Amino acid sequence: MKRNYLLLLLIFGITSCSISKINQYVKDGKVQRREGRWVEENSSEEGIFISKGRYRDGEKIGIWRTSLNGNRYQREAFRKDLIKTKFYYPNGRIKEKGQSKMERDDDFRHWFYMGDWTHYNKSGQLMYIKTYHKDKKADSVAVRQ
């Protein structure tokens, strides 16, 4: 019985330590930076967007998932300054996918599409591919159905 009690106490202690708070700021001098798990909610004419992911040193990292009115809307994978993005139709199929790049300096951030972006219809068939170089569409290729 004593052994079960100690095991239960150990499990409770481990799980309570692993619970992290969401939407935390870390003060860095006079600046507050976002840190750890975040849930962001934004309203628009389309509805309510809810994004979930993590911040490190005020920057998004890892996988971010966004829903619109409860339906999957977007998935972003952040790795350094590259972002792989997928947008979804309300039926759950991929609408478009590609990657973008973030350039930063002390005052500004510039985000732009880069490379090939593939676009699909609502049934999941490839419609066309757009190619971008530094935020400018370089080429668009239609795909025959």
JSON list of C-alpha atoms in Angstrom, two decimals:
[
{"chain": "A", "resi": 1, "resn": "MET", "atom": "CA", "xyz": [0.00, 0.00, 0.00]},
{"chain": "A", "resi": 2, "resn": "LYS", "atom": "CA", "xyz": [2.82, 2.37, 0.88]},
{"chain": "A", "resi": 3, "resn": "ARG", "atom": "CA", "xyz": [4.45, 1.61, -2.47]},
{"chain": "A", "resi": 4, "resn": "ASN", "atom": "CA", "xyz": [1.24, 2.49, -4.39]},
{"chain": "A", "resi": 5, "resn": "TYR", "atom": "CA", "xyz": [0.91, 5.73, -2.43]},
{"chain": "A", "resi": 6, "resn": "LEU", "atom": "CA", "xyz": [4.49, 6.75, -3.27]},
{"chain": "A", "resi": 7, "resn": "LEU", "atom": "CA", "xyz": [3.98, 5.87, -6.93]},
{"chain": "A", "resi": 8, "resn": "LEU", "atom": "CA", "xyz": [0.79, 7.93, -7.07]},
{"chain": "A", "resi": 9, "resn": "LEU", "atom": "CA", "xyz": [2.53, 10.86, -5.38]},
{"chain": "A", "resi": 10, "resn": "LEU", "atom": "CA", "xyz": [5.44, 10.64, -7.85]},
{"chain": "A", "resi": 11, "resn": "ILE", "atom": "CA", "xyz": [3.10, 10.60, -10.88]},
{"chain": "A", "resi": 12, "resn": "PHE", "atom": "CA", "xyz": [1.15, 13.59, -9.53]},
{"chain": "A", "resi": 13, "resn": "GLY", "atom": "CA", "xyz": [4.38, 15.51, -8.93]},
{"chain": "A", "resi": 14, "resn": "ILE", "atom": "CA", "xyz": [5.69, 14.87, -12.44]},
{"chain": "A", "resi": 15, "resn": "THR", "atom": "CA", "xyz": [2.45, 15.80, -14.19]},
{"chain": "A", "resi": 16, "resn": "SER", "atom": "CA", "xyz": [1.94, 18.96, -12.16]},
{"chain": "A", "resi": 17, "resn": "CYS", "atom": "CA", "xyz": [5.45, 20.17, -13.05]},
{"chain": "A", "resi": 18, "resn": "SER", "atom": "CA", "xyz": [4.90, 19.58, -16.76]},
{"chain": "A", "resi": 19, "resn": "ILE", "atom": "CA", "xyz": [1.78, 21.75, -17.00]},
{"chain": "A", "resi": 20, "resn": "SER", "atom": "CA", "xyz": [2.84, 25.00, -18.61]},
{"chain": "A", "resi": 21, "resn": "LYS", "atom": "CA", "xyz": [0.95, 28.25, -18.63]},
{"chain": "A", "resi": 22, "resn": "ILE", "atom": "CA", "xyz": [-0.16, 29.75, -21.91]},
{"chain": "A", "resi": 23, "resn": "ASN", "atom": "CA", "xyz": [0.20, 33.29, -23.25]},
{"chain": "A", "resi": 24, "resn": "GLN", "atom": "CA", "xyz": [3.22, 34.25, -21.12]},
{"chain": "A", "resi": 25, "resn": "TYR", "atom": "CA", "xyz": [5.46, 37.27, -21.56]},
{"chain": "A", "resi": 26, "resn": "VAL", "atom": "CA", "xyz": [9.12, 37.42, -20.55]},
{"chain": "A", "resi": 27, "resn": "LYS", "atom": "CA", "xyz": [10.56, 40.83, -19.74]},
{"chain": "A", "resi": 28, "resn": "ASP", "atom": "CA", "xyz": [13.78, 41.62, -21.61]},
{"chain": "A", "resi": 29, "resn": "GLY", "atom": "CA", "xyz": [14.90, 45.03, -20.39]},
{"chain": "A", "resi": 30, "resn": "LYS", "atom": "CA", "xyz": [12.06, 47.38, -21.24]},
{"chain": "A", "resi": 31, "resn": "VAL", "atom": "CA", "xyz": [10.59, 45.02, -23.83]},
{"chain": "A", "resi": 32, "resn": "GLN", "atom": "CA", "xyz": [8.19, 42.16, -23.15]},
{"chain": "A", "resi": 33, "resn": "ARG", "atom": "CA", "xyz": [8.57, 39.16, -25.45]},
{"chain": "A", "resi": 34, "resn": "ARG", "atom": "CA", "xyz": [6.14, 36.30, -25.99]},
{"chain": "A", "resi": 35, "resn": "GLU", "atom": "CA", "xyz": [7.40, 32.97, -24.71]},
{"chain": "A", "resi": 36, "resn": "GLY", "atom": "CA", "xyz": [6.13, 29.39, -24.60]},
{"chain": "A", "resi": 37, "resn": "ARG", "atom": "CA", "xyz": [2.69, 28.10, -25.60]},
{"chain": "A", "resi": 38, "resn": "TRP", "atom": "CA", "xyz": [0.23, 30.61, -27.00]},
{"chain": "A", "resi": 39, "resn": "VAL", "atom": "CA", "xyz": [-3.39, 30.61, -28.08]},
{"chain": "A", "resi": 40, "resn": "GLU", "atom": "CA", "xyz": [-4.30, 33.69, -30.10]},
{"chain": "A", "resi": 41, "resn": "GLU", "atom": "CA", "xyz": [-7.85, 34.67, -31.02]},
{"chain": "A", "resi": 42, "resn": "ASN", "atom": "CA", "xyz": [-8.70, 37.24, -33.70]},
{"chain": "A", "resi": 43, "resn": "SER", "atom": "CA", "xyz": [-12.05, 38.30, -35.13]},
{"chain": "A", "resi": 44, "resn": "SER", "atom": "CA", "xyz": [-12.65, 39.30, -38.74]},
{"chain": "A", "resi": 45, "resn": "GLU", "atom": "CA", "xyz": [-15.55, 39.56, -41.17]},
{"chain": "A", "resi": 46, "resn": "GLU", "atom": "CA", "xyz": [-14.99, 35.88, -42.01]},
{"chain": "A", "resi": 47, "resn": "GLY", "atom": "CA", "xyz": [-15.33, 34.78, -38.40]},
{"chain": "A", "resi": 48, "resn": "ILE", "atom": "CA", "xyz": [-13.08, 33.90, -35.47]},
{"chain": "A", "resi": 49, "resn": "PHE", "atom": "CA", "xyz": [-9.51, 32.76, -36.09]},
{"chain": "A", "resi": 50, "resn": "ILE", "atom": "CA", "xyz": [-7.82, 30.74, -33.34]},
{"chain": "A", "resi": 51, "resn": "SER", "atom": "CA", "xyz": [-4.08, 30.06, -33.68]},
{"chain": "A", "resi": 52, "resn": "LYS", "atom": "CA", "xyz": [-2.10, 27.71, -31.44]},
{"chain": "A", "resi": 53, "resn": "GLY", "atom": "CA", "xyz": [1.66, 27.35, -31.27]},
{"chain": "A", "resi": 54, "resn": "ARG", "atom": "CA", "xyz": [4.85, 28.33, -29.46]},
{"chain": "A", "resi": 55, "resn": "TYR", "atom": "CA", "xyz": [7.09, 31.36, -29.18]},
{"chain": "A", "resi": 56, "resn": "ARG", "atom": "CA", "xyz": [10.78, 31.53, -28.32]},
{"chain": "A", "resi": 57, "resn": "ASP", "atom": "CA", "xyz": [12.38, 34.92, -27.70]},
{"chain": "A", "resi": 58, "resn": "GLY", "atom": "CA", "xyz": [9.31, 36.61, -29.16]},
{"chain": "A", "resi": 59, "resn": "GLU", "atom": "CA", "xyz": [9.43, 34.63, -32.45]},
{"chain": "A", "resi": 60, "resn": "LYS", "atom": "CA", "xyz": [7.08, 31.90, -33.63]},
{"chain": "A", "resi": 61, "resn": "ILE", "atom": "CA", "xyz": [8.69, 28.46, -33.68]},
{"chain": "A", "resi": 62, "resn": "GLY", "atom": "CA", "xyz": [7.64, 24.96, -34.65]},
{"chain": "A", "resi": 63, "resn": "ILE", "atom": "CA", "xyz": [4.14, 24.10, -35.83]},
{"chain": "A", "resi": 64, "resn": "TRP", "atom": "CA", "xyz": [1.32, 26.65, -35.69]},
{"chain": "A", "resi": 65, "resn": "ARG", "atom": "CA", "xyz": [-2.25, 25.61, -36.43]},
{"chain": "A", "resi": 66, "resn": "THR", "atom": "CA", "xyz": [-5.05, 28.07, -37.18]},
{"chain": "A", "resi": 67, "resn": "SER", "atom": "CA", "xyz": [-8.77, 27.37, -37.31]},
{"chain": "A", "resi": 68, "resn": "LEU", "atom": "CA", "xyz": [-11.56, 29.54, -38.66]},
{"chain": "A", "resi": 69, "resn": "ASN", "atom": "CA", "xyz": [-14.92, 29.09, -36.93]},
{"chain": "A", "resi": 70, "resn": "GLY", "atom": "CA", "xyz": [-13.75, 25.68, -35.67]},
{"chain": "A", "resi": 71, "resn": "ASN", "atom": "CA", "xyz": [-12.56, 24.39, -39.08]},
{"chain": "A", "resi": 72, "resn": "ARG", "atom": "CA", "xyz": [-8.93, 23.81, -39.98]},
{"chain": "A", "resi": 73, "resn": "TYR", "atom": "CA", "xyz": [-7.75, 26.87, -41.90]},
{"chain": "A", "resi": 74, "resn": "GLN", "atom": "CA", "xyz": [-3.93, 27.02, -41.92]},
{"chain": "A", "resi": 75, "resn": "ARG", "atom": "CA", "xyz": [-0.84, 25.10, -40.80]},
{"chain": "A", "resi": 76, "resn": "GLU", "atom": "CA", "xyz": [2.56, 26.77, -40.61]},
{"chain": "A", "resi": 77, "resn": "ALA", "atom": "CA", "xyz": [5.91, 25.15, -39.86]},
{"chain": "A", "resi": 78, "resn": "PHE", "atom": "CA", "xyz": [8.52, 27.68, -38.73]},
{"chain": "A", "resi": 79, "resn": "ARG", "atom": "CA", "xyz": [12.19, 26.83, -39.05]},
{"chain": "A", "resi": 80, "resn": "LYS", "atom": "CA", "xyz": [14.56, 29.76, -38.65]},
{"chain": "A", "resi": 81, "resn": "ASP", "atom": "CA", "xyz": [13.47, 32.26, -41.33]},
{"chain": "A", "resi": 82, "resn": "LEU", "atom": "CA", "xyz": [11.61, 29.75, -43.53]},
{"chain": "A", "resi": 83, "resn": "ILE", "atom": "CA", "xyz": [7.91, 29.06, -43.13]},
{"chain": "A", "resi": 84, "resn": "LYS", "atom": "CA", "xyz": [6.15, 26.14, -44.84]},
{"chain": "A", "resi": 85, "resn": "THR", "atom": "CA", "xyz": [2.46, 26.94, -45.12]},
{"chain": "A", "resi": 86, "resn": "LYS", "atom": "CA", "xyz": [-0.72, 25.07, -46.04]},
{"chain": "A", "resi": 87, "resn": "PHE", "atom": "CA", "xyz": [-4.16, 26.65, -46.38]},
{"chain": "A", "resi": 88, "resn": "TYR", "atom": "CA", "xyz": [-7.28, 24.48, -46.26]},
{"chain": "A", "resi": 89, "resn": "TYR", "atom": "CA", "xyz": [-10.81, 24.57, -47.65]},
{"chain": "A", "resi": 90, "resn": "PRO", "atom": "CA", "xyz": [-13.66, 24.24, -45.10]},
{"chain": "A", "resi": 91, "resn": "ASN", "atom": "CA", "xyz": [-14.00, 20.59, -46.23]},
{"chain": "A", "resi": 92, "resn": "GLY", "atom": "CA", "xyz": [-10.46, 19.92, -44.91]},
{"chain": "A", "resi": 93, "resn": "ARG", "atom": "CA", "xyz": [-8.72, 19.53, -48.28]},
{"chain": "A", "resi": 94, "resn": "ILE", "atom": "CA", "xyz": [-5.59, 21.52, -49.10]},
{"chain": "A", "resi": 95, "resn": "LYS", "atom": "CA", "xyz": [-6.33, 24.79, -50.89]},
{"chain": "A", "resi": 96, "resn": "GLU", "atom": "CA", "xyz": [-2.72, 25.91, -51.45]},
{"chain": "A", "resi": 97, "resn": "LYS", "atom": "CA", "xyz": [0.73, 25.18, -50.11]},
{"chain": "A", "resi": 98, "resn": "GLY", "atom": "CA", "xyz": [4.20, 26.60, -50.40]},
{"chain": "A", "resi": 99, "resn": "GLN", "atom": "CA", "xyz": [6.88, 28.35, -48.44]},
{"chain": "A", "resi": 100, "resn": "SER", "atom": "CA", "xyz": [7.73, 31.88, -47.49]},
{"chain": "A", "resi": 101, "resn": "LYS", "atom": "CA", "xyz": [10.70, 33.67, -46.01]},
{"chain": "A", "resi": 102, "resn": "MET", "atom": "CA", "xyz": [11.04, 36.24, -43.26]},
{"chain": "A", "resi": 103, "resn": "GLU", "atom": "CA", "xyz": [13.72, 38.93, -43.45]},
{"chain": "A", "resi": 104, "resn": "ARG", "atom": "CA", "xyz": [14.33, 41.10, -40.40]},
{"chain": "A", "resi": 105, "resn": "ASP", "atom": "CA", "xyz": [16.30, 44.13, -39.44]},
{"chain": "A", "resi": 106, "resn": "ASP", "atom": "CA", "xyz": [16.20, 46.22, -36.27]},
{"chain": "A", "resi": 107, "resn": "ASP", "atom": "CA", "xyz": [13.04, 48.09, -37.24]},
{"chain": "A", "resi": 108, "resn": "PHE", "atom": "CA", "xyz": [11.10, 45.98, -39.73]},
{"chain": "A", "resi": 109, "resn": "ARG", "atom": "CA", "xyz": [10.15, 42.49, -40.79]},
{"chain": "A", "resi": 110, "resn": "HIS", "atom": "CA", "xyz": [9.44, 41.61, -44.38]},
{"chain": "A", "resi": 111, "resn": "TRP", "atom": "CA", "xyz": [7.61, 38.41, -45.19]},
{"chain": "A", "resi": 112, "resn": "PHE", "atom": "CA", "xyz": [7.39, 37.18, -48.78]},
{"chain": "A", "resi": 113, "resn": "TYR", "atom": "CA", "xyz": [6.35, 34.15, -50.81]},
{"chain": "A", "resi": 114, "resn": "MET", "atom": "CA", "xyz": [9.18, 32.19, -52.39]},
{"chain": "A", "resi": 115, "resn": "GLY", "atom": "CA", "xyz": [9.48, 29.23, -54.69]},
{"chain": "A", "resi": 116, "resn": "ASP", "atom": "CA", "xyz": [6.56, 27.20, -55.99]},
{"chain": "A", "resi": 117, "resn": "TRP", "atom": "CA", "xyz": [3.07, 27.57, -54.52]},
{"chain": "A", "resi": 118, "resn": "THR", "atom": "CA", "xyz": [0.65, 24.85, -55.58]},
{"chain": "A", "resi": 119, "resn": "HIS", "atom": "CA", "xyz": [-3.09, 25.59, -55.73]},
{"chain": "A", "resi": 120, "resn": "TYR", "atom": "CA", "xyz": [-5.83, 22.93, -55.60]},
{"chain": "A", "resi": 121, "resn": "ASN", "atom": "CA", "xyz": [-9.57, 22.91, -56.22]},
{"chain": "A", "resi": 122, "resn": "LYS", "atom": "CA", "xyz": [-12.08, 21.88, -53.53]},
{"chain": "A", "resi": 123, "resn": "SER", "atom": "CA", "xyz": [-11.93, 18.23, -54.59]},
{"chain": "A", "resi": 124, "resn": "GLY", "atom": "CA", "xyz": [-8.14, 18.14, -54.15]},
{"chain": "A", "resi": 125, "resn": "GLN", "atom": "CA", "xyz": [-7.02, 18.25, -57.80]},
{"chain": "A", "resi": 126, "resn": "LEU", "atom": "CA", "xyz": [-4.01, 20.39, -58.70]},
{"chain": "A", "resi": 127, "resn": "MET", "atom": "CA", "xyz": [-5.15, 23.50, -60.58]},
{"chain": "A", "resi": 128, "resn": "TYR", "atom": "CA", "xyz": [-1.96, 25.51, -61.07]},
{"chain": "A", "resi": 129, "resn": "ILE", "atom": "CA", "xyz": [1.49, 26.34, -59.70]},
{"chain": "A", "resi": 130, "resn": "LYS", "atom": "CA", "xyz": [2.78, 29.86, -59.11]},
{"chain": "A", "resi": 131, "resn": "THR", "atom": "CA", "xyz": [6.50, 30.54, -58.79]},
{"chain": "A", "resi": 132, "resn": "TYR", "atom": "CA", "xyz": [7.70, 33.50, -56.72]},
{"chain": "A", "resi": 133, "resn": "HIS", "atom": "CA", "xyz": [11.06, 35.26, -56.46]},
{"chain": "A", "resi": 134, "resn": "LYS", "atom": "CA", "xyz": [11.32, 37.84, -53.66]},
{"chain": "A", "resi": 135, "resn": "ASP", "atom": "CA", "xyz": [7.56, 38.48, -53.44]},
{"chain": "A", "resi": 136, "resn": "LYS", "atom": "CA", "xyz": [7.11, 38.83, -57.19]},
{"chain": "A", "resi": 137, "resn": "LYS", "atom": "CA", "xyz": [5.26, 36.21, -59.17]},
{"chain": "A", "resi": 138, "resn": "ALA", "atom": "CA", "xyz": [7.73, 34.96, -61.76]},
{"chain": "A", "resi": 139, "resn": "ASP", "atom": "CA", "xyz": [5.67, 32.30, -63.47]},
{"chain": "A", "resi": 140, "resn": "SER", "atom": "CA", "xyz": [2.28, 30.66, -63.31]},
{"chain": "A", "resi": 141, "resn": "VAL", "atom": "CA", "xyz": [1.65, 27.24, -64.80]},
{"chain": "A", "resi": 142, "resn": "ALA", "atom": "CA", "xyz": [-1.88, 25.95, -65.33]},
{"chain": "A", "resi": 143, "resn": "VAL", "atom": "CA", "xyz": [-2.43, 22.23, -65.03]},
{"chain": "A", "resi": 144, "resn": "ARG", "atom": "CA", "xyz": [-4.83, 20.48, -67.40]},
{"chain": "A", "resi": 145, "resn": "GLN", "atom": "CA", "xyz": [-7.69, 18.61, -65.79]}
]
